[in-house]
């Protein structure tokens, strides 16, 4: 008897969503299950960069850096609404890495990847002009280079949406309780965490992309005896009021050999991160420690005229990276590359587990997963995800401002801030959200800032949002804008709206 699905993917982070999208696009029948919200853990807690990883050159991870650098412009073209180029300034600190070493690293960075649109590295003065404002005067020069930014949680959701649009079944708030081999397929018990009901499905192949839970999933759910070692490393970020007038990002070297980014964030803020701390505590309660807050404040204050203090912090977030344990002494030195472990011997149904990985290389990881699974899945085409844009991304990478203007022309009641936010999040899908609205009141209830009912309904119906946290911290970043009272009102609305949808379906 044929299995219900060719492929069942466990884990709704960037790797799971990317694998599901790639597989269904090749003709496989796919189910994706996530026990919480999409991007609910590690994949919404990154530094939100599409980058080669300049510091990885020091650990001789040239293949990883090359692979990542080549993906920057590919991902930018696939999602020009949620991804865009940034220029980074690396100040020369005379007591740390010498200038010649920085130049050499950046020369390699410029030439390892297939850079066509991104501008090359150049030397810039830091003791005069625009970039000097806010920095200590002892920093005389820096090196400016290119990388890209991406809204990490939206990247996950858009991959899941595209997978669903192509026929995949995507289930959130659904836990994989058990998975057992039955002849030539897997028998998988799933539990809907909202209702408590269980169902059993069958699949020819399992992919364990459970992120920090990957080893636990193998041992406790799949029942595997042996698996590769995983190293859990916590990375934390702080958000403070905007520190710089310009749009450049800073990458600051620290005396401990690490680097910390200071990045313009959501127009009025600066994002500072990240830390690298080995983690053994509850994966459901990951949060920044006071030591991490103080570390990040001290790291950037080494460079800034006006120090950043813990009292300046308006928001924090933390995530646990599920790194492959390569035996590195320090967390900062552990490899960021991914390792794929396939168990498919003796004609038994296959399970593939994903260890490690990073946002930048998720698409290549997905291709490598499916390459390993080719003997086990009915693919009808080869690699394709470097060409087909993600939902809302069907416009030229250099035409973002034109998209904003066109939206305002079509909906004259939108101001520039609102129109820009809609295009940044939804691209060409913004028109589907706004529909036939002729004035702001046509968008329904206002929850705060410029978040209206029409957008919230879209996020529920098309993007699996269920709570105010889903809406305000993953689908948008409006948690930085709405008050506690406004947030509570949104949660109450969502509860009523979802109950209404359930009643209608019944």
Coordinates of C-alpha atoms in Angstrom, one line a residue:
X1 CA 0.0 0.0 0.0
X2 CA 1.4 3.4 -0.9
X3 CA 2.3 5.8 1.8
X4 CA 0.3 8.9 2.5
X5 CA 3.3 11.1 1.7
X6 CA 6.6 10.6 -0.1
X7 CA 8.3 12.9 2.5
X8 CA 7.5 14.0 6.0
X9 CA 9.6 16.9 7.3
X10 CA 9.8 17.4 11.1
X11 CA 10.7 21.0 12.0
X12 CA 9.4 24.3 10.7
X13 CA 12.6 26.3 10.8
X14 CA 14.5 27.5 7.8
X15 CA 15.9 24.1 6.9
X16 CA 12.6 22.3 7.2
X17 CA 10.7 24.9 5.2
X18 CA 13.4 25.0 2.6
X19 CA 13.5 21.2 2.2
X20 CA 9.7 21.0 2.0
X21 CA 9.6 23.7 -0.7
X22 CA 12.3 22.1 -2.8
X23 CA 10.9 18.6 -2.5
X24 CA 7.3 19.5 -3.4
X25 CA 8.6 21.5 -6.4
X26 CA 10.3 18.4 -7.7
X27 CA 7.0 16.5 -7.6
X28 CA 7.1 14.7 -4.3
X29 CA 4.1 14.7 -1.9
X30 CA 5.2 16.4 1.2
X31 CA 4.0 17.1 4.8
X32 CA 5.8 19.6 7.1
X33 CA 5.0 19.5 10.8
X34 CA 6.2 22.0 13.4
X35 CA 5.4 21.8 17.1
X36 CA 5.2 25.5 17.6
X37 CA 5.1 28.4 15.2
X38 CA 7.1 28.6 12.0
X39 CA 10.5 30.0 12.8
X40 CA 9.4 29.9 16.4
X41 CA 12.9 29.1 17.8
X42 CA 16.4 29.4 16.2
X43 CA 15.3 30.6 12.8
X44 CA 13.8 33.9 14.1
X45 CA 16.8 34.5 16.5
X46 CA 19.6 35.1 14.0
X47 CA 21.5 38.3 13.3
X48 CA 19.4 38.3 10.1
X49 CA 22.4 38.4 7.7
X50 CA 23.0 36.7 4.4
X51 CA 26.7 36.7 4.6
X52 CA 29.8 34.7 3.9
X53 CA 31.0 34.9 7.5
X54 CA 34.1 37.0 7.4
X55 CA 35.5 35.6 10.7
X56 CA 35.2 32.0 9.5
X57 CA 38.2 32.6 7.2
X58 CA 40.3 32.6 10.4
X59 CA 39.2 29.0 10.9
X60 CA 40.0 28.0 7.3
X61 CA 36.4 27.3 6.5
X62 CA 36.9 28.4 2.9
X63 CA 34.3 26.1 1.4
X64 CA 31.7 27.3 3.8
X65 CA 32.5 30.9 3.1
X66 CA 32.5 30.4 -0.6
X67 CA 29.2 28.5 -0.5
X68 CA 27.7 31.3 1.6
X69 CA 29.0 34.2 -0.5
X70 CA 27.6 32.7 -3.7
X71 CA 24.1 32.6 -2.1
X72 CA 24.0 36.3 -1.2
X73 CA 22.8 37.6 -4.6
X74 CA 20.8 34.4 -5.3
X75 CA 18.7 35.0 -2.2
X76 CA 18.4 38.7 -2.8
X77 CA 17.0 38.0 -6.2
X78 CA 14.6 35.4 -4.9
X79 CA 13.2 37.7 -2.2
X80 CA 14.0 41.4 -3.0
X81 CA 11.2 42.5 -0.6
X82 CA 12.6 40.8 2.6
X83 CA 16.3 40.9 1.6
X84 CA 18.6 43.7 0.6
X85 CA 22.3 44.8 0.5
X86 CA 24.1 46.3 3.4
X87 CA 27.5 48.0 3.6
X88 CA 29.5 47.0 6.7
X89 CA 32.3 49.0 8.2
X90 CA 35.1 47.2 9.9
X91 CA 37.2 49.7 12.0
X92 CA 40.9 49.0 12.2
X93 CA 41.7 48.5 15.9
X94 CA 45.5 48.9 16.3
X95 CA 45.7 46.5 19.3
X96 CA 43.9 43.7 17.5
X97 CA 44.2 42.2 14.0
X98 CA 46.7 44.1 11.8
X99 CA 45.5 46.1 8.9
X100 CA 47.3 43.9 6.3
X101 CA 45.4 40.8 7.7
X102 CA 42.0 42.6 7.4
X103 CA 42.8 43.7 3.8
X104 CA 43.8 40.1 2.9
X105 CA 40.6 38.7 4.4
X106 CA 38.5 41.2 2.6
X107 CA 40.3 40.6 -0.7
X108 CA 39.4 36.9 -0.3
X109 CA 35.9 37.8 0.7
X110 CA 35.5 39.9 -2.5
X111 CA 36.7 37.2 -4.8
X112 CA 35.6 33.9 -3.3
X113 CA 31.9 34.4 -4.1
X114 CA 30.1 35.2 -7.4
X115 CA 29.6 38.9 -6.7
X116 CA 28.0 40.8 -9.6
X117 CA 25.7 43.5 -8.1
X118 CA 27.3 44.0 -4.7
X119 CA 30.0 46.7 -4.6
X120 CA 33.6 45.8 -3.6
X121 CA 35.5 46.6 -0.5
X122 CA 37.1 50.0 0.0
X123 CA 39.0 51.9 2.7
X124 CA 37.1 54.7 4.4
X125 CA 38.2 57.4 6.9
X126 CA 36.6 57.2 10.3
X127 CA 38.0 60.3 11.9
X128 CA 36.1 62.7 9.6
X129 CA 32.9 62.8 7.6
X130 CA 29.7 60.9 8.1
X131 CA 31.0 57.7 9.7
X132 CA 33.0 59.5 12.4
X133 CA 29.8 60.6 14.2
X134 CA 29.4 58.4 17.3
X135 CA 32.8 56.7 17.1
X136 CA 35.7 57.3 19.4
X137 CA 38.3 59.5 17.7
X138 CA 41.1 57.0 18.1
X139 CA 39.7 55.0 15.2
X140 CA 41.1 56.6 12.1
X141 CA 40.2 54.2 9.2
X142 CA 38.0 51.3 8.4
X143 CA 37.2 48.9 5.6
X144 CA 33.8 49.0 4.0
X145 CA 32.5 45.8 2.4
X146 CA 29.2 44.3 1.2
X147 CA 26.8 41.6 2.6
X148 CA 23.0 41.3 2.7
X149 CA 20.2 41.5 5.3
X150 CA 17.2 39.2 5.4
X151 CA 14.1 39.1 7.6
X152 CA 14.8 35.6 8.9
X153 CA 11.3 34.7 10.2
X154 CA 9.7 35.9 7.0
X155 CA 12.1 33.9 4.9
X156 CA 10.9 30.8 6.7
X157 CA 7.2 31.6 6.3
X158 CA 7.5 32.4 2.6
X159 CA 9.3 29.1 2.0
X160 CA 6.5 27.4 3.8
X161 CA 3.8 29.4 1.9
X162 CA 5.4 28.5 -1.4
X163 CA 5.6 24.8 -0.4
X164 CA 1.9 24.9 0.5
X165 CA 0.9 26.7 -2.7
X166 CA 2.7 23.9 -4.6
X167 CA 0.7 21.2 -2.7
X168 CA 2.5 20.5 0.5
X169 CA 0.6 20.1 3.7
X170 CA 1.9 22.4 6.4
X171 CA 0.9 21.8 10.0
X172 CA 1.9 24.1 12.9
X173 CA 1.3 23.5 16.6
X174 CA 1.6 19.8 15.7
X175 CA 4.0 17.5 17.5
X176 CA 5.5 14.4 16.1
X177 CA 4.9 11.9 19.0
X178 CA 6.4 8.8 17.5
X179 CA 7.8 7.5 14.2
X180 CA 8.3 3.8 13.6
X181 CA 9.3 1.7 10.6
X182 CA 6.5 -0.5 9.3
X183 CA 7.8 -2.4 6.3
X184 CA 8.7 0.0 3.5
X185 CA 7.3 3.1 5.1
X186 CA 7.2 5.1 8.3
X187 CA 4.2 5.2 10.6
X188 CA 4.1 8.6 12.3
X189 CA 1.8 9.7 15.1
X190 CA 1.1 13.4 15.2
X191 CA -0.6 15.4 18.0
X192 CA -2.5 18.6 17.4
X193 CA -1.3 20.6 20.4
X194 CA -4.3 23.0 20.1
X195 CA -7.0 20.4 20.3
X196 CA -5.1 17.4 21.8
X197 CA -6.2 15.1 19.0
X198 CA -3.9 12.6 17.5
X199 CA -3.7 11.2 14.0
X200 CA -1.5 8.6 12.2
X201 CA 0.1 9.2 8.8
X202 CA 2.5 7.2 6.7
X203 CA 5.6 8.4 4.8
X204 CA 8.2 6.8 2.6
X205 CA 11.0 9.1 4.0
X206 CA 11.5 11.2 7.1
X207 CA 13.6 14.3 7.4
X208 CA 14.6 15.3 10.9
X209 CA 15.1 19.1 10.7
X210 CA 14.2 19.7 14.3
X211 CA 17.0 22.2 14.9
X212 CA 18.1 22.1 18.6
X213 CA 15.8 19.1 19.1
X214 CA 17.4 17.0 16.3
X215 CA 19.2 14.6 18.6
X216 CA 16.2 14.3 21.0
X217 CA 14.0 13.6 18.0
X218 CA 16.3 10.8 16.8
X219 CA 16.5 9.1 20.2
X220 CA 13.1 9.7 21.7
X221 CA 10.8 9.7 18.6
X222 CA 12.5 7.8 15.8
X223 CA 14.2 5.4 18.2
X224 CA 17.7 5.5 16.8
X225 CA 20.5 4.3 19.0
X226 CA 23.3 6.2 17.4
X227 CA 23.5 9.7 16.1
X228 CA 26.1 12.4 15.6
X229 CA 27.0 14.6 18.5
X230 CA 25.3 18.0 18.6
X231 CA 26.7 21.1 20.3
X232 CA 24.0 23.6 21.5
X233 CA 25.3 27.2 21.4
X234 CA 23.2 30.1 22.5
X235 CA 23.4 33.4 20.6
X236 CA 21.8 36.5 22.1
X237 CA 21.0 40.0 20.7
X238 CA 20.0 43.3 22.2
X239 CA 18.0 46.1 20.6
X240 CA 18.7 49.7 21.6
X241 CA 17.6 53.1 20.3
X242 CA 19.3 54.1 17.0
X243 CA 23.0 54.8 17.5
X244 CA 24.0 56.2 14.1
X245 CA 22.5 58.7 11.6
X246 CA 23.8 56.8 8.6
X247 CA 22.7 53.5 7.1
X248 CA 26.0 51.6 7.5
X249 CA 26.5 48.7 9.8
X250 CA 29.5 48.2 12.0
X251 CA 31.4 45.0 12.7
X252 CA 33.5 45.5 15.8
X253 CA 36.4 43.3 16.8
X254 CA 36.8 42.3 20.4
X255 CA 39.8 41.4 22.5
X256 CA 38.4 37.8 23.0
X257 CA 38.7 37.1 19.2
X258 CA 35.0 37.4 18.6
X259 CA 33.2 40.1 16.6
X260 CA 29.9 41.9 17.3
X261 CA 27.6 43.6 14.8
X262 CA 25.8 46.9 15.3
X263 CA 23.1 47.1 12.6
X264 CA 20.4 49.7 11.7
X265 CA 17.1 48.0 12.7
X266 CA 13.5 48.8 11.9
X267 CA 14.4 52.5 11.2
X268 CA 14.6 53.7 14.8
X269 CA 16.7 51.1 16.5
X270 CA 20.2 49.4 16.4
X271 CA 20.5 45.6 16.6
X272 CA 23.6 44.4 18.5
X273 CA 24.8 40.8 18.6
X274 CA 25.7 38.1 18.9
X275 CA 27.1 36.0 21.8
X276 CA 28.4 32.4 21.7
X277 CA 27.6 30.5 24.9
X278 CA 27.4 26.7 25.3
X279 CA 23.9 25.8 26.4
X280 CA 22.5 22.8 28.3
X281 CA 19.3 24.2 29.8
X282 CA 15.6 24.0 28.8
X283 CA 15.2 24.6 25.0
X284 CA 11.7 26.0 25.6
X285 CA 13.0 28.8 27.9
X286 CA 16.0 30.3 26.0
X287 CA 16.7 33.8 27.1
X288 CA 19.6 36.3 27.4
X289 CA 21.6 36.4 30.6
X290 CA 22.7 39.5 32.4
X291 CA 26.3 38.6 31.6
X292 CA 25.4 38.5 27.9
X293 CA 23.7 41.9 28.1
X294 CA 26.8 43.4 29.8
X295 CA 29.1 41.7 27.3
X296 CA 27.4 43.2 24.3
X297 CA 27.1 46.6 25.8
X298 CA 30.8 46.5 26.7
X299 CA 31.8 45.2 23.3
X300 CA 30.2 48.1 21.3
X301 CA 31.1 50.7 23.9
X302 CA 34.8 50.0 23.2
X303 CA 34.2 51.8 19.9
X304 CA 31.4 54.4 20.7
X305 CA 31.8 57.9 22.1
X306 CA 28.6 57.5 24.1
X307 CA 28.6 54.0 25.9
X308 CA 25.6 51.7 25.5
X309 CA 24.4 50.5 28.9
X310 CA 21.9 47.8 30.0
X311 CA 19.4 50.5 30.7
X312 CA 19.3 51.4 27.0
X313 CA 18.1 48.0 26.0
X314 CA 14.5 48.0 24.7
X315 CA 14.3 44.4 23.7
X316 CA 16.3 41.2 23.6
X317 CA 16.1 37.8 21.9
X318 CA 18.0 34.6 22.1
X319 CA 18.2 31.4 20.1
X320 CA 20.1 28.1 20.3
X321 CA 22.2 27.0 17.3
X322 CA 22.2 23.3 16.8
X323 CA 25.9 23.0 15.6
X324 CA 27.6 19.8 14.6
X325 CA 30.0 19.0 17.4
X326 CA 33.4 18.9 15.7
X327 CA 35.3 19.0 19.0
X328 CA 36.3 22.7 19.0
X329 CA 37.4 23.9 22.3
X330 CA 35.4 27.2 22.2
X331 CA 31.8 27.8 21.0
X332 CA 33.0 30.6 18.7
X333 CA 35.2 28.1 16.9
X334 CA 32.6 25.3 16.4
X335 CA 31.9 24.8 12.7
X336 CA 28.8 26.6 11.2
X337 CA 28.7 24.2 8.3
X338 CA 26.0 21.6 8.2
X339 CA 26.3 17.8 8.4
X340 CA 23.6 15.4 7.0
X341 CA 23.2 12.0 8.5
X342 CA 21.3 9.4 6.4
X343 CA 20.1 6.1 7.8
X344 CA 18.7 4.0 5.0
X345 CA 20.4 0.6 5.0
X346 CA 18.9 -2.9 4.5
X347 CA 16.0 -1.6 2.3
X348 CA 14.4 0.1 5.3
X349 CA 12.7 3.4 4.9
X350 CA 15.1 6.3 5.1
X351 CA 15.5 9.0 7.7
X352 CA 17.9 11.9 7.2
X353 CA 18.9 14.2 10.1
X354 CA 20.2 17.7 9.7
X355 CA 22.9 19.0 12.0
X356 CA 24.0 22.6 11.9
X357 CA 23.5 25.0 9.0
X358 CA 22.8 28.7 8.8
X359 CA 20.2 31.0 7.3
X360 CA 22.5 31.9 4.3
X361 CA 23.1 28.4 3.1
X362 CA 19.6 26.9 3.8
X363 CA 18.8 26.6 0.0
X364 CA 22.0 24.7 -0.7
X365 CA 21.4 22.5 2.3
X366 CA 18.0 21.7 0.9
X367 CA 19.5 20.7 -2.4
X368 CA 22.1 18.5 -0.7
X369 CA 19.4 16.8 1.4
X370 CA 17.4 16.0 -1.7
X371 CA 20.5 14.8 -3.6
X372 CA 21.0 12.3 -0.8
X373 CA 17.4 11.2 -1.0
X374 CA 17.2 10.9 -4.8
X375 CA 17.2 7.0 -4.6
X376 CA 14.3 7.1 -2.2
X377 CA 11.9 9.8 -3.6
X378 CA 10.0 10.1 -7.0
X379 CA 11.5 13.4 -8.2
X380 CA 10.3 14.7 -11.6
X381 CA 12.9 17.5 -11.9
X382 CA 16.3 18.6 -10.7
X383 CA 17.4 21.7 -8.8
X384 CA 15.1 24.6 -9.3
X385 CA 15.0 26.9 -6.3
X386 CA 17.7 29.3 -7.5
X387 CA 15.2 30.6 -10.2
X388 CA 11.7 30.7 -8.8
X389 CA 11.1 33.8 -6.6
X390 CA 9.4 33.5 -3.2
X391 CA 5.9 34.8 -2.8
X392 CA 5.7 38.6 -3.3
X393 CA 9.2 38.7 -4.7
X394 CA 8.3 39.1 -8.4
X395 CA 10.0 42.4 -9.0
X396 CA 13.5 43.6 -9.9
X397 CA 16.0 43.6 -7.1
X398 CA 16.9 47.2 -7.9
X399 CA 13.3 48.4 -8.1
X400 CA 12.2 48.4 -4.4
X401 CA 11.5 52.1 -4.3
X402 CA 9.5 51.9 -7.5
X403 CA 7.3 49.2 -5.9
X404 CA 6.7 51.5 -2.9
X405 CA 5.7 54.4 -5.2
X406 CA 3.5 52.2 -7.3
X407 CA 1.7 51.0 -4.2
X408 CA 1.1 54.5 -3.1
X409 CA -0.2 55.5 -6.5
X410 CA -2.7 52.7 -6.4
X411 CA -3.6 53.4 -2.7
X412 CA -3.2 57.1 -2.2
X413 CA -4.2 56.9 1.4
X414 CA -1.0 55.1 2.3
X415 CA 1.8 57.3 3.7
X416 CA 5.4 56.5 2.8
X417 CA 6.1 54.7 6.1
X418 CA 3.1 52.4 5.8
X419 CA 3.7 51.6 2.1
X420 CA 7.4 50.9 2.7
X421 CA 6.6 48.5 5.5
X422 CA 4.0 46.6 3.5
X423 CA 6.4 46.2 0.5
X424 CA 9.2 45.2 2.9
X425 CA 7.1 42.4 4.4
X426 CA 4.9 41.3 1.5
X427 CA 6.2 42.7 -1.7
X428 CA 3.6 42.4 -4.5
X429 CA 1.3 40.5 -2.1
X430 CA 0.6 43.9 -0.4
X431 CA -2.0 44.5 -3.1
X432 CA -3.8 41.3 -2.1
X433 CA -3.9 42.4 1.5
X434 CA -5.2 45.9 0.7
X435 CA -7.7 44.6 -1.8
X436 CA -10.3 47.2 -2.8
X437 CA -9.7 49.5 0.1
X438 CA -10.2 53.2 -0.8
X439 CA -9.3 54.6 2.6
X440 CA -7.7 53.5 5.8
X441 CA -11.0 52.7 7.5
X442 CA -11.6 50.1 4.8
X443 CA -8.8 48.1 6.4
X444 CA -10.8 47.4 9.5
X445 CA -9.7 47.7 13.1
X446 CA -6.5 49.5 13.9
X447 CA -4.5 47.6 16.6
X448 CA -1.7 50.2 16.9
X449 CA 1.0 51.9 14.8
X450 CA -0.2 51.0 11.3
X451 CA -1.3 47.4 11.9
X452 CA -4.9 46.9 10.6
X453 CA -7.3 44.1 10.6
X454 CA -6.9 43.3 6.9
X455 CA -3.2 42.5 7.4
X456 CA -3.9 40.4 10.5
X457 CA -6.5 38.4 8.7
X458 CA -4.0 37.8 5.9
X459 CA -1.4 36.6 8.4
X460 CA -4.0 34.2 9.9
X461 CA -5.3 32.8 6.6
X462 CA -2.1 32.7 4.5
X463 CA 0.8 32.6 7.0
X464 CA -0.3 30.4 9.9
X465 CA -0.3 33.2 12.5
X466 CA -2.3 32.4 15.6
X467 CA -1.1 34.7 18.5
X468 CA -0.1 38.2 19.0
X469 CA 3.5 37.0 19.4
X470 CA 3.4 35.3 16.0
X471 CA 2.1 38.6 14.4
X472 CA 4.2 41.1 16.3
X473 CA 7.6 39.4 16.6
X474 CA 7.8 36.9 13.7
X475 CA 5.5 38.0 10.8
X476 CA 6.3 41.6 11.6
X477 CA 8.5 43.4 14.1
X478 CA 5.7 45.6 15.4
X479 CA 6.3 44.3 18.9
X480 CA 8.7 47.2 19.1
X481 CA 5.8 49.6 18.4
X482 CA 2.7 48.3 20.2
X483 CA 2.0 48.8 23.9
X484 CA 1.1 46.0 26.2
X485 CA -2.6 47.1 26.1
X486 CA -2.6 47.1 22.3
X487 CA -0.9 43.7 22.3
X488 CA -3.5 42.3 24.6
X489 CA -6.3 43.7 22.4
X490 CA -4.7 41.9 19.4
X491 CA -4.5 38.6 21.2
X492 CA -8.2 38.9 22.2
X493 CA -9.1 39.7 18.6
X494 CA -7.2 36.7 17.3
X495 CA -8.8 34.3 19.8
X496 CA -12.3 35.5 18.7
X497 CA -11.4 35.4 15.0
X498 CA -9.9 31.9 15.2
X499 CA -13.0 30.7 17.2
X500 CA -15.2 32.1 14.5
X501 CA -13.2 30.3 11.8
X502 CA -13.5 27.0 13.6
X503 CA -17.2 27.5 14.0
X504 CA -17.6 28.3 10.3
X505 CA -15.6 25.3 9.3
X506 CA -17.7 23.0 11.5

